[in-house]
Amino acid sequence: MDEQFGLDTVAAEEAVVSVFKQIVAVLARQADAAIDDPALLQLANRLFAAFARAGEEGMTAEQIRAACADYPDEAIDNRLGVLRKLGAIQPAFDKPYQREYRASFTSYVSMLFVQRMLVRGGQSELHQLLTMEKIRLEGGQGTAEEALEVVVGITTALRLLVAELVALTVGGTVEALLERAPLLWNAKSLIDQASAVHEILLEFWPELSRQCGQLRSAIAAYGDASTNASARLMAAAGTSRALNLLPPEMWKRFARQATVEELAAVLADQVFDAPSPWHDVADLAEAVAGRPQPTSGRSTPPRSRVPDDDERPSQEWSDAEAERLAGVAEEVLNGGDSVAVEHLLSTVDWVTARRVLADLVAASNNDRLGYRLAWSGPVQVRAGSVPSWLTRGVFERVRRPA
């Protein structure tokens, strides 16, 4: 479990670094100029928090090191040197031999921008861009050069967005598509905003009709790409309604990240035992994948209405099953009118309790019998007990047998 948590942590840190590299790539002079260690980003965040607490007086180099004492001295010196050279940390006062520094507001806001880009994948910036451009161009304000810049920029952004989304939908896995779901958020709103900007451009700058046609094409392509991606996600969700068909990665991710309350809420109205710990998730998934498939669509041949010599009519089978269930119910009630399910399941092994529970459910669902199985309260997680998951319930008599 510790190893899994470690792997998840590394994956999350690599995602942060990946987004950061993409953001600064257009400004980097060399390929190795960007940060490739998540700890350096965390250290920068710690530095800005310390400067915020210090206020207008700033901080000395010694105070900076004290605020980041849990980081190596080499890492602190490296960050201070880089941040000073790039202007993220500047002298607090314009005087000789001053020792105090202050942090740049612009640099910290850029960190907030990186964090939002990591969560939303850049789509929120595209929403804001479209909103600002619509306001700027309304009423025919601006020059033709500015209008051309707007239409080219929006078309390029949408085409890049479509290319990434199509690649994930056609060639990527469902897991990768789920992780990049921010590309699907508010797709209709994004299309409406882009269409509104297109109408303004075409109304006041008709000479840009060719470029506006390319924008219309990009908007339509994004609509198709988002629809196809959503259809694939919905199809995957449809086949995953049976819990035994969920991908093993989804089982493991939810089990690691969910709280006890979230785990309990999954089956709040059910009584069941957790899967045997010695059954590996991958083995369960392989067993499900290898289940027998129907080989043809041929229907079952019709059977004669005349029963065989050793075959009893279905009514007799039904009567026999009802009698058996009534016998089990009376044995469980032991002369009383109700019994707690918790008491029944806690006094026997789980294999027996599972069989008894199945019979009680069948007796409760049989309209010819006068018994009812009622559940109440949330599910309880009882580690080390049998069953380990339990919902309180009562098996009771509705009417006395005739």
C-alpha positions as semicolon CSV with decimal commas, in nm:
position;residue;x (nm);y (nm);z (nm)
1;M;0,000;0,000;0,000
2;D;0,287;0,238;0,082
3;E;0,437;0,160;-0,258
4;Q;0,110;0,243;-0,430
5;F;0,083;0,571;-0,246
6;G;0,439;0,647;-0,351
7;L;0,361;0,574;-0,713
8;D;0,056;0,798;-0,701
9;T;0,258;1,079;-0,545
10;V;0,525;1,052;-0,812
11;A;0,261;1,055;-1,087
12;A;0,099;1,368;-0,942
13;E;0,434;1,546;-0,913
14;E;0,526;1,453;-1,270
15;A;0,193;1,598;-1,387
16;V;0,272;1,929;-1,215
17;V;0,617;1,944;-1,375
18;S;0,473;1,849;-1,715
19;V;0,220;2,135;-1,711
20;F;0,484;2,378;-1,586
21;K;0,720;2,283;-1,869
22;Q;0,447;2,331;-2,129
23;I;0,369;2,678;-1,992
24;V;0,727;2,803;-1,988
25;A;0,831;2,623;-2,309
26;V;0,764;2,927;-2,529
27;L;0,988;3,140;-2,305
28;A;1,267;2,891;-2,239
29;R;1,600;2,953;-2,405
30;Q;1,716;2,593;-2,366
31;A;1,533;2,264;-2,323
32;D;1,682;2,204;-1,978
33;A;1,606;2,554;-1,849
34;A;1,271;2,461;-1,692
35;I;1,228;2,308;-1,348
36;D;1,218;1,928;-1,351
37;D;1,201;1,873;-0,975
38;P;0,860;1,922;-0,804
39;A;1,037;2,004;-0,476
40;L;1,168;2,326;-0,629
41;L;0,811;2,436;-0,709
42;Q;0,706;2,356;-0,354
43;L;1,003;2,551;-0,222
44;A;0,906;2,854;-0,431
45;N;0,553;2,835;-0,292
46;R;0,695;2,822;0,062
47;L;0,907;3,129;-0,011
48;F;0,613;3,335;-0,135
49;A;0,405;3,235;0,171
50;A;0,688;3,351;0,399
51;F;0,714;3,686;0,216
52;A;0,337;3,732;0,246
53;R;0,358;3,689;0,624
54;A;0,652;3,928;0,647
55;G;0,460;4,213;0,484
56;E;0,613;4,533;0,355
57;E;0,928;4,505;0,565
58;G;1,049;4,212;0,356
59;M;1,287;3,935;0,465
60;T;1,659;3,892;0,492
61;A;1,845;3,596;0,346
62;E;1,876;3,448;0,695
63;Q;1,502;3,480;0,756
64;I;1,432;3,317;0,420
65;R;1,650;3,019;0,511
66;A;1,480;2,991;0,850
67;A;1,135;2,985;0,685
68;C;1,250;2,699;0,458
69;A;1,465;2,516;0,709
70;D;1,332;2,173;0,610
71;Y;1,483;2,209;0,261
72;P;1,853;2,155;0,183
73;D;2,072;2,465;0,185
74;E;2,178;2,397;-0,176
75;A;1,813;2,401;-0,294
76;I;1,741;2,726;-0,105
77;D;2,051;2,898;-0,246
78;N;1,958;2,781;-0,595
79;R;1,605;2,915;-0,572
80;L;1,717;3,246;-0,424
81;G;1,970;3,294;-0,702
82;V;1,723;3,214;-0,980
83;L;1,437;3,419;-0,830
84;R;1,664;3,720;-0,773
85;K;1,802;3,703;-1,127
86;L;1,456;3,681;-1,284
87;G;1,306;3,955;-1,066
88;A;1,071;3,734;-0,861
89;I;1,261;3,854;-0,550
90;Q;1,375;4,216;-0,551
91;P;1,548;4,451;-0,305
92;A;1,294;4,590;-0,060
93;F;1,457;4,938;-0,052
94;D;1,667;5,129;-0,301
95;K;1,970;5,189;-0,085
96;P;2,326;5,057;-0,066
97;Y;2,404;4,748;0,137
98;Q;2,040;4,674;0,207
99;R;1,968;4,318;0,319
100;E;1,589;4,293;0,293
101;Y;1,404;4,152;-0,007
102;R;1,042;4,151;-0,115
103;A;0,854;3,909;-0,344
104;S;0,696;3,999;-0,676
105;F;0,317;3,990;-0,692
106;T;0,334;3,902;-1,062
107;S;0,549;3,595;-0,998
108;Y;0,313;3,461;-0,734
109;V;0,009;3,512;-0,956
110;S;0,191;3,313;-1,224
111;M;0,211;3,022;-0,977
112;L;-0,164;3,042;-0,922
113;F;-0,201;3,036;-1,299
114;V;0,009;2,718;-1,318
115;Q;-0,207;2,550;-1,056
116;R;-0,526;2,641;-1,242
117;M;-0,377;2,520;-1,570
118;L;-0,299;2,187;-1,402
119;V;-0,659;2,144;-1,288
120;R;-0,846;2,280;-1,589
121;G;-0,604;2,203;-1,871
122;G;-0,613;2,561;-2,006
123;Q;-0,978;2,561;-2,110
124;S;-1,076;2,820;-1,849
125;E;-0,819;3,057;-2,006
126;L;-0,987;3,004;-2,344
127;H;-1,326;3,090;-2,189
128;Q;-1,182;3,410;-2,043
129;L;-1,012;3,497;-2,372
130;L;-1,337;3,463;-2,565
131;T;-1,523;3,675;-2,310
132;M;-1,266;3,954;-2,322
133;E;-1,243;3,950;-2,701
134;K;-1,622;3,967;-2,732
135;I;-1,632;4,273;-2,508
136;R;-1,340;4,433;-2,690
137;L;-1,490;4,382;-3,039
138;E;-1,855;4,461;-2,962
139;G;-1,988;4,750;-3,167
140;G;-1,707;4,723;-3,419
141;Q;-1,442;4,857;-3,183
142;G;-1,081;4,789;-3,275
143;T;-0,893;4,780;-3,601
144;A;-0,896;4,522;-3,878
145;E;-0,550;4,407;-3,770
146;E;-0,677;4,343;-3,416
147;A;-0,979;4,156;-3,551
148;L;-0,752;3,939;-3,769
149;E;-0,534;3,863;-3,468
150;V;-0,840;3,755;-3,271
151;V;-0,983;3,522;-3,536
152;V;-0,644;3,359;-3,604
153;G;-0,572;3,311;-3,232
154;I;-0,908;3,155;-3,150
155;T;-0,896;2,928;-3,458
156;T;-0,548;2,805;-3,366
157;A;-0,648;2,736;-3,004
158;L;-0,958;2,541;-3,106
159;R;-0,768;2,335;-3,363
160;L;-0,506;2,237;-3,105
161;L;-0,782;2,149;-2,859
162;V;-0,959;1,934;-3,121
163;A;-0,637;1,754;-3,214
164;E;-0,567;1,657;-2,853
165;L;-0,926;1,553;-2,788
166;V;-0,949;1,338;-3,103
167;A;-0,619;1,169;-3,020
168;L;-0,746;1,080;-2,672
169;T;-1,081;0,957;-2,806
170;V;-0,952;0,747;-3,094
171;G;-0,613;0,625;-2,982
172;G;-0,610;0,676;-2,604
173;T;-0,749;0,471;-2,318
174;V;-1,069;0,550;-2,131
175;E;-0,860;0,619;-1,822
176;A;-0,655;0,882;-2,009
177;L;-0,973;1,038;-2,146
178;L;-1,121;1,058;-1,797
179;E;-0,808;1,227;-1,665
180;R;-0,827;1,485;-1,944
181;A;-1,201;1,541;-1,897
182;P;-1,144;1,917;-1,839
183;L;-1,120;1,941;-2,218
184;L;-1,490;1,851;-2,223
185;W;-1,611;2,085;-1,950
186;N;-1,861;2,348;-2,063
187;A;-1,821;2,248;-2,428
188;K;-2,155;2,405;-2,523
189;S;-2,064;2,730;-2,346
190;L;-1,730;2,740;-2,525
191;I;-1,897;2,683;-2,862
192;D;-2,157;2,953;-2,791
193;Q;-1,887;3,203;-2,692
194;A;-1,675;3,130;-2,998
195;S;-1,983;3,155;-3,223
196;A;-2,073;3,495;-3,071
197;V;-1,723;3,628;-3,141
198;H;-1,748;3,488;-3,496
199;E;-2,073;3,676;-3,559
200;I;-1,920;4,005;-3,443
201;L;-1,614;3,955;-3,661
202;L;-1,818;3,873;-3,969
203;E;-2,059;4,162;-3,912
204;F;-1,804;4,442;-3,875
205;W;-1,512;4,300;-4,075
206;P;-1,659;4,123;-4,380
207;E;-1,315;4,122;-4,545
208;L;-1,224;3,848;-4,295
209;S;-1,484;3,609;-4,438
210;R;-1,221;3,349;-4,535
211;Q;-1,063;3,350;-4,189
212;C;-1,412;3,339;-4,032
213;G;-1,488;3,031;-4,242
214;Q;-1,185;2,861;-4,089
215;L;-1,309;2,961;-3,745
216;R;-1,651;2,810;-3,818
217;S;-1,480;2,490;-3,926
218;A;-1,277;2,479;-3,603
219;I;-1,590;2,539;-3,391
220;A;-1,778;2,259;-3,569
221;A;-1,479;2,024;-3,531
222;Y;-1,464;2,094;-3,157
223;G;-1,837;2,021;-3,126
224;D;-1,795;1,686;-3,304
225;A;-1,483;1,595;-3,105
226;S;-1,644;1,671;-2,768
227;T;-1,958;1,477;-2,866
228;N;-1,756;1,171;-2,970
229;A;-1,543;1,185;-2,655
230;S;-1,852;1,214;-2,435
231;A;-2,012;0,922;-2,620
232;R;-1,710;0,704;-2,550
233;L;-1,714;0,796;-2,181
234;M;-2,087;0,722;-2,158
235;A;-2,041;0,389;-2,336
236;A;-1,767;0,296;-2,091
237;A;-1,989;0,398;-1,799
238;G;-2,273;0,189;-1,941
239;T;-2,062;-0,126;-1,952
240;S;-1,929;-0,054;-1,603
241;R;-2,264;-0,055;-1,424
242;A;-2,188;-0,415;-1,324
243;L;-1,933;-0,373;-1,048
244;N;-1,736;-0,676;-1,158
245;L;-1,666;-0,507;-1,494
246;L;-1,500;-0,195;-1,355
247;P;-1,135;-0,156;-1,459
248;P;-0,898;-0,271;-1,182
249;E;-0,737;0,075;-1,177
250;M;-1,070;0,235;-1,080
251;W;-1,115;-0,014;-0,794
252;K;-0,769;0,057;-0,658
253;R;-0,787;0,435;-0,700
254;F;-1,122;0,464;-0,522
255;A;-1,017;0,230;-0,241
256;R;-0,701;0,433;-0,178
257;Q;-0,858;0,778;-0,195
258;A;-1,205;0,730;-0,044
259;T;-1,284;0,791;0,321
260;V;-1,459;0,535;0,541
261;E;-1,786;0,726;0,498
262;E;-1,753;0,724;0,118
263;L;-1,678;0,353;0,116
264;A;-1,978;0,287;0,339
265;A;-2,212;0,501;0,127
266;V;-2,146;0,292;-0,185
267;L;-2,365;0,011;-0,058
268;A;-2,564;0,176;0,219
269;D;-2,867;-0,050;0,164
270;Q;-2,681;-0,377;0,110
271;V;-2,538;-0,653;0,327
272;F;-2,236;-0,824;0,178
273;D;-1,888;-0,943;0,257
274;A;-1,582;-0,783;0,102
275;P;-1,392;-0,983;-0,163
276;S;-1,148;-1,234;-0,022
277;P;-0,813;-1,059;0,026
278;W;-0,626;-1,345;-0,137
279;H;-0,803;-1,280;-0,470
280;D;-0,592;-1,039;-0,672
281;V;-0,780;-0,762;-0,854
282;A;-0,605;-0,846;-1,181
283;D;-0,711;-1,211;-1,147
284;L;-1,072;-1,106;-1,090
285;A;-1,064;-0,882;-1,396
286;E;-0,909;-1,160;-1,606
287;A;-1,177;-1,405;-1,490
288;V;-1,450;-1,161;-1,587
289;A;-1,290;-1,096;-1,925
290;G;-1,269;-1,469;-1,992
291;R;-1,630;-1,544;-1,907
292;P;-1,816;-1,758;-2,165
293;Q;-1,983;-1,564;-2,443
294;P;-2,296;-1,679;-2,629
295;T;-2,190;-1,835;-2,958
296;S;-2,509;-1,774;-3,150
297;G;-2,844;-1,604;-3,136
298;R;-3,045;-1,925;-3,181
299;S;-3,349;-1,947;-2,960
300;T;-3,430;-2,242;-2,738
301;P;-3,639;-2,507;-2,917
302;P;-4,002;-2,518;-2,802
303;R;-4,086;-2,778;-2,540
304;S;-4,390;-2,993;-2,522
305;R;-4,667;-2,878;-2,289
306;V;-4,703;-3,235;-2,165
307;P;-4,469;-3,282;-1,867
308;D;-4,221;-3,566;-1,863
309;D;-4,284;-3,861;-1,635
310;D;-4,026;-3,744;-1,382
311;E;-4,104;-3,373;-1,417
312;R;-4,343;-3,198;-1,182
313;P;-4,553;-2,901;-1,301
314;S;-4,415;-2,555;-1,227
315;Q;-4,694;-2,492;-0,977
316;E;-4,577;-2,788;-0,769
317;W;-4,221;-2,662;-0,781
318;S;-4,345;-2,319;-0,670
319;D;-4,540;-2,468;-0,380
320;A;-4,243;-2,674;-0,271
321;E;-4,012;-2,371;-0,280
322;A;-4,262;-2,163;-0,081
323;E;-4,288;-2,438;0,180
324;R;-3,910;-2,458;0,207
325;L;-3,877;-2,081;0,249
326;A;-4,153;-2,078;0,508
327;G;-3,970;-2,348;0,700
328;V;-3,647;-2,146;0,696
329;A;-3,832;-1,832;0,806
330;E;-4,003;-2,004;1,098
331;E;-3,676;-2,161;1,206
332;V;-3,511;-1,819;1,204
333;L;-3,798;-1,650;1,391
334;N;-3,804;-1,933;1,647
335;G;-4,161;-1,861;1,749
336;G;-4,122;-1,485;1,763
337;D;-4,246;-1,215;1,528
338;S;-3,910;-1,053;1,438
339;V;-3,537;-1,107;1,459
340;A;-3,241;-0,875;1,393
341;V;-3,043;-0,964;1,083
342;E;-2,723;-0,865;1,263
343;H;-2,787;-1,139;1,520
344;L;-2,842;-1,399;1,248
345;L;-2,529;-1,313;1,052
346;S;-2,294;-1,270;1,348
347;T;-2,348;-1,612;1,503
348;V;-2,249;-1,828;1,205
349;D;-1,974;-1,835;0,947
350;W;-2,018;-1,619;0,639
351;V;-2,086;-1,905;0,398
352;T;-2,383;-2,018;0,607
353;A;-2,497;-1,662;0,676
354;R;-2,489;-1,582;0,305
355;R;-2,716;-1,880;0,229
356;V;-2,958;-1,788;0,509
357;L;-2,970;-1,427;0,392
358;A;-3,051;-1,536;0,037
359;D;-3,342;-1,747;0,167
360;L;-3,474;-1,459;0,379
361;V;-3,465;-1,224;0,081
362;A;-3,651;-1,481;-0,128
363;A;-3,911;-1,530;0,147
364;S;-3,959;-1,153;0,176
365;N;-4,010;-1,122;-0,201
366;N;-4,261;-1,408;-0,216
367;D;-4,609;-1,253;-0,209
368;R;-4,765;-1,583;-0,098
369;L;-4,572;-1,577;0,229
370;G;-4,625;-1,336;0,516
371;Y;-4,268;-1,222;0,584
372;R;-4,078;-0,898;0,532
373;L;-3,710;-0,803;0,535
374;A;-3,664;-0,434;0,621
375;W;-3,337;-0,240;0,625
376;S;-3,253;0,074;0,824
377;G;-2,951;0,288;0,904
378;P;-2,620;0,333;0,721
379;V;-2,377;0,056;0,640
380;Q;-2,119;-0,025;0,909
381;V;-1,757;-0,111;0,831
382;R;-1,636;-0,369;1,084
383;A;-1,278;-0,467;1,013
384;G;-1,202;-0,820;1,132
385;S;-1,567;-0,914;1,186
386;V;-1,800;-1,144;0,992
387;P;-1,953;-0,995;0,791
388;S;-1,710;-0,703;0,762
389;W;-1,979;-0,480;0,602
390;L;-2,321;-0,475;0,766
391;T;-2,645;-0,283;0,734
392;R;-2,892;-0,313;1,022
393;G;-3,213;-0,488;0,929
394;V;-3,506;-0,684;1,071
395;F;-3,672;-0,997;0,938
396;E;-4,031;-0,991;1,064
397;R;-4,361;-1,169;1,033
398;V;-4,638;-0,979;0,858
399;R;-4,907;-1,242;0,912
400;R;-4,927;-1,583;1,072
401;P;-4,914;-1,880;0,831
402;A;-5,254;-2,035;0,762
